[in-house]
Short mmCIF file of C-alpha atoms in Angstrom, two decimals:
data_model
loop_
_atom_site.label_atom_id
_atom_site.label_comp_id
_atom_site.label_asym_id
_atom_site.label_seq_id
_atom_site.Cartn_x
_atom_site.Cartn_y
_atom_site.Cartn_z
CA UNK A 274 20.26 47.90 -125.87
CA UNK A 275 19.22 44.67 -127.58
CA UNK A 276 15.70 45.30 -126.23
CA UNK A 277 15.48 48.78 -127.81
CA UNK A 278 16.93 47.55 -131.08
CA UNK A 279 14.31 44.81 -131.22
CA UNK A 280 11.49 47.27 -130.50
CA UNK A 281 12.70 49.80 -133.05
CA UNK A 282 13.21 47.05 -135.61
CA UNK A 283 9.63 45.86 -135.27
CA UNK A 284 8.15 49.30 -135.33
CA UNK A 285 10.54 50.51 -138.01
CA UNK A 286 9.76 47.55 -140.18
CA UNK A 287 6.15 48.49 -139.81
CA UNK A 288 7.21 51.88 -140.93
CA UNK A 289 8.65 50.48 -143.99
CA UNK A 290 5.84 48.51 -142.98
CA UNK A 291 7.51 45.96 -138.13
CA UNK A 292 11.60 44.29 -134.02
CA UNK A 293 10.27 42.48 -131.20
CA UNK A 294 7.74 41.74 -128.58
CA UNK A 295 8.25 39.05 -126.06
CA UNK A 296 6.11 36.34 -124.66
CA UNK A 297 5.49 33.31 -122.60
CA UNK A 298 1.92 33.26 -121.50
CA UNK A 299 0.69 36.71 -122.44
CA UNK A 300 -2.31 38.67 -123.43
CA UNK A 301 -2.35 41.28 -126.17
CA UNK A 302 -4.42 44.36 -125.43
CA UNK A 303 -5.51 46.26 -128.56
CA UNK A 304 -8.40 48.54 -129.49
CA UNK A 305 -10.08 47.38 -132.71
CA UNK A 306 -10.67 50.91 -134.00
CA UNK A 307 -6.99 51.82 -134.30
CA UNK A 308 -5.56 48.34 -134.80
CA UNK A 309 -2.98 47.89 -137.54
CA UNK A 310 -4.46 45.38 -140.03
CA UNK A 311 -3.13 41.85 -139.61
CA UNK A 312 -2.21 39.63 -136.70
CA UNK A 313 -0.05 41.71 -134.34
CA UNK A 314 -0.35 43.80 -131.18
CA UNK A 315 0.33 47.00 -133.14
CA UNK A 316 -2.13 49.83 -133.29
CA UNK A 317 -1.95 53.32 -134.74
CA UNK A 318 -1.37 56.21 -132.34
CA UNK A 319 -4.31 58.49 -131.64
CA UNK A 320 -3.23 61.13 -134.18
CA UNK A 321 -4.22 62.24 -137.67
CA UNK A 322 -2.69 59.79 -140.19
CA UNK A 323 -3.95 61.50 -143.36
CA UNK A 324 -0.50 62.96 -144.11
CA UNK A 325 1.56 59.89 -143.17
CA UNK A 326 4.28 59.02 -145.69
CA UNK A 327 3.64 55.29 -145.19
CA UNK A 328 0.28 53.53 -145.27
CA UNK A 329 0.67 50.25 -143.42
CA UNK A 330 -1.55 47.65 -145.04
CA UNK A 331 -0.77 44.71 -142.76
CA UNK A 332 1.61 43.41 -140.13
CA UNK A 333 1.53 39.74 -139.15
CA UNK A 334 3.56 38.16 -136.36
CA UNK A 335 4.05 34.42 -136.16
CA UNK A 336 3.48 33.34 -133.48
CA UNK A 337 1.01 35.95 -132.30
CA UNK A 338 1.38 36.62 -129.49
CA UNK A 339 5.18 36.25 -129.58
CA UNK A 340 6.91 33.86 -127.20
CA UNK A 341 10.11 34.28 -125.25
CA UNK A 342 12.98 32.06 -126.28
CA UNK A 343 11.41 31.51 -129.70
CA UNK A 344 11.77 32.77 -133.24
CA UNK A 345 9.37 35.53 -134.27
CA UNK A 346 8.54 35.94 -137.96
CA UNK A 347 7.40 39.42 -138.99
CA UNK A 348 5.56 39.92 -142.29
CA UNK A 349 4.60 43.45 -143.23
CA UNK A 350 3.34 45.30 -146.29
CA UNK A 351 2.70 48.94 -146.94
CA UNK A 352 2.87 51.75 -149.43
CA UNK A 353 5.55 54.44 -149.25
CA UNK A 354 4.25 57.71 -150.75
CA UNK A 355 7.49 59.75 -150.48
CA UNK A 356 11.13 58.72 -150.31
CA UNK A 357 12.36 58.14 -146.75
CA UNK A 358 15.85 59.59 -146.49
CA UNK A 359 18.83 59.81 -144.15
CA UNK A 360 17.88 61.99 -141.22
CA UNK A 361 14.58 60.19 -140.59
CA UNK A 362 14.13 59.30 -136.94
CA UNK A 363 11.99 57.44 -134.40
CA UNK A 364 10.87 58.95 -131.09
CA UNK A 365 10.72 55.73 -129.07
CA UNK A 366 9.30 55.20 -125.59
CA UNK A 367 9.20 51.76 -123.95
CA UNK A 368 7.62 51.28 -120.53
CA UNK A 369 7.51 48.22 -118.28
CA UNK A 370 4.32 48.82 -116.34
CA UNK A 371 4.71 52.42 -115.18
CA UNK A 372 8.51 52.36 -115.37
CA UNK A 373 10.03 54.08 -118.40
CA UNK A 374 12.77 51.78 -119.70
CA UNK A 375 13.62 53.70 -122.86
CA UNK A 376 12.95 57.23 -124.07
CA UNK A 377 15.11 58.03 -127.05
CA UNK A 378 15.33 59.57 -130.49
CA UNK A 379 16.80 56.87 -132.74
CA UNK A 380 18.15 57.17 -136.28
CA UNK A 381 15.58 55.32 -138.42
CA UNK A 382 18.01 54.60 -141.24
CA UNK A 383 20.43 53.01 -138.77
CA UNK A 384 17.70 50.92 -137.12
CA UNK A 385 16.10 49.57 -140.30
CA UNK A 386 19.36 47.83 -141.13
CA UNK A 387 18.20 45.34 -138.46
CA UNK A 388 15.41 44.29 -140.85
CA UNK A 389 17.64 44.20 -143.93
CA UNK A 390 16.54 47.58 -145.34
CA UNK A 391 18.52 50.73 -145.96
CA UNK A 392 17.88 54.37 -146.76
CA UNK A 393 16.75 55.81 -148.98
CA UNK A 394 13.49 53.87 -149.10
CA UNK A 395 11.91 54.78 -152.42
CA UNK A 396 8.21 55.35 -153.13
CA UNK A 397 6.17 52.27 -153.91
CA UNK A 398 4.84 49.09 -152.39
CA UNK A 399 7.11 47.52 -149.81
CA UNK A 400 6.88 43.97 -148.47
CA UNK A 401 9.07 42.61 -145.73
CA UNK A 402 9.61 39.26 -144.03
CA UNK A 403 12.08 39.03 -141.16
CA UNK A 404 12.83 36.47 -138.45
CA UNK A 405 14.19 37.50 -135.05
CA UNK A 406 14.94 35.58 -131.87
CA UNK A 407 13.07 36.74 -128.77
CA UNK A 408 15.26 36.46 -125.66
CA UNK A 409 13.96 34.00 -123.07
CA UNK A 410 15.11 36.34 -120.29
CA UNK A 411 12.36 38.92 -120.92
CA UNK A 412 10.66 39.51 -117.55
CA UNK A 413 6.90 38.96 -117.25
CA UNK A 414 4.77 42.10 -117.03
CA UNK A 415 3.06 44.71 -119.17
CA UNK A 416 5.11 46.48 -121.83
CA UNK A 417 3.95 49.64 -123.59
CA UNK A 418 5.77 50.72 -126.73
CA UNK A 419 5.24 54.03 -128.55
CA UNK A 420 7.06 54.95 -131.75
CA UNK A 421 6.53 58.19 -133.64
CA UNK A 422 8.40 57.94 -136.95
CA UNK A 423 9.35 61.13 -138.81
CA UNK A 424 11.17 61.84 -142.09
CA UNK A 425 14.23 64.10 -142.38
CA UNK A 426 11.99 67.10 -143.18
CA UNK A 427 9.77 66.46 -140.10
CA UNK A 428 6.89 65.03 -142.16
CA UNK A 429 5.16 62.16 -140.31
CA UNK A 430 5.98 58.67 -141.60
CA UNK A 431 3.68 56.88 -139.14
CA UNK A 432 3.01 56.50 -135.44
CA UNK A 433 2.55 53.09 -133.82
CA UNK A 434 1.99 51.76 -130.34
CA UNK A 435 1.44 48.42 -128.67
CA UNK A 436 0.63 47.08 -125.23
CA UNK A 437 1.61 43.51 -124.49
CA UNK A 438 1.21 41.67 -121.20
CA UNK A 439 3.71 38.88 -120.69
CA UNK A 440 3.15 36.17 -118.14
CA UNK A 441 5.68 33.68 -116.88
CA UNK A 442 5.59 29.92 -116.59
CA UNK A 443 7.69 27.73 -114.38
CA UNK A 444 9.32 24.56 -115.63
CA UNK A 445 6.26 22.68 -114.36
CA UNK A 446 4.00 24.71 -116.64
CA UNK A 447 2.37 26.66 -113.78
CA UNK A 448 1.95 30.39 -114.09
CA UNK A 449 4.09 32.50 -111.78
#
């Protein structure tokens, strides 16, 4: 559950403009065309974003790529064009390789509490900085995260996805 909370937090913060990826030795795989501005593995889903309630201007992760067992600092900015209210939700899918770990509809207003926000989120410019600890127990492999974020009235807030490949290192510094 901590894993899903971290993922929703990151993607939800991006909504309000980013919870968590994991790392050791990893490689971030992102297409430049749909990449979210900034230094992160986030990209926009392959959908029409012209009616999105939030325009994400940048998301930066420090370090990028994130590292397991380390603190991750998330900095995000965006513009909210309509108030985001209770009833907003995130359709979240997290896969480890081809294995679906999570497929859920999460309450956005509940999840954004993890990044020190609360509903309603009013119109205007929103900036966020949040630090989270990435568990060192995250297994190496490729993780795919998809988050479609929707307001209470089913208007699209945003849709984000990321693919991150995590490698492992032994205590001797050799890759597994």
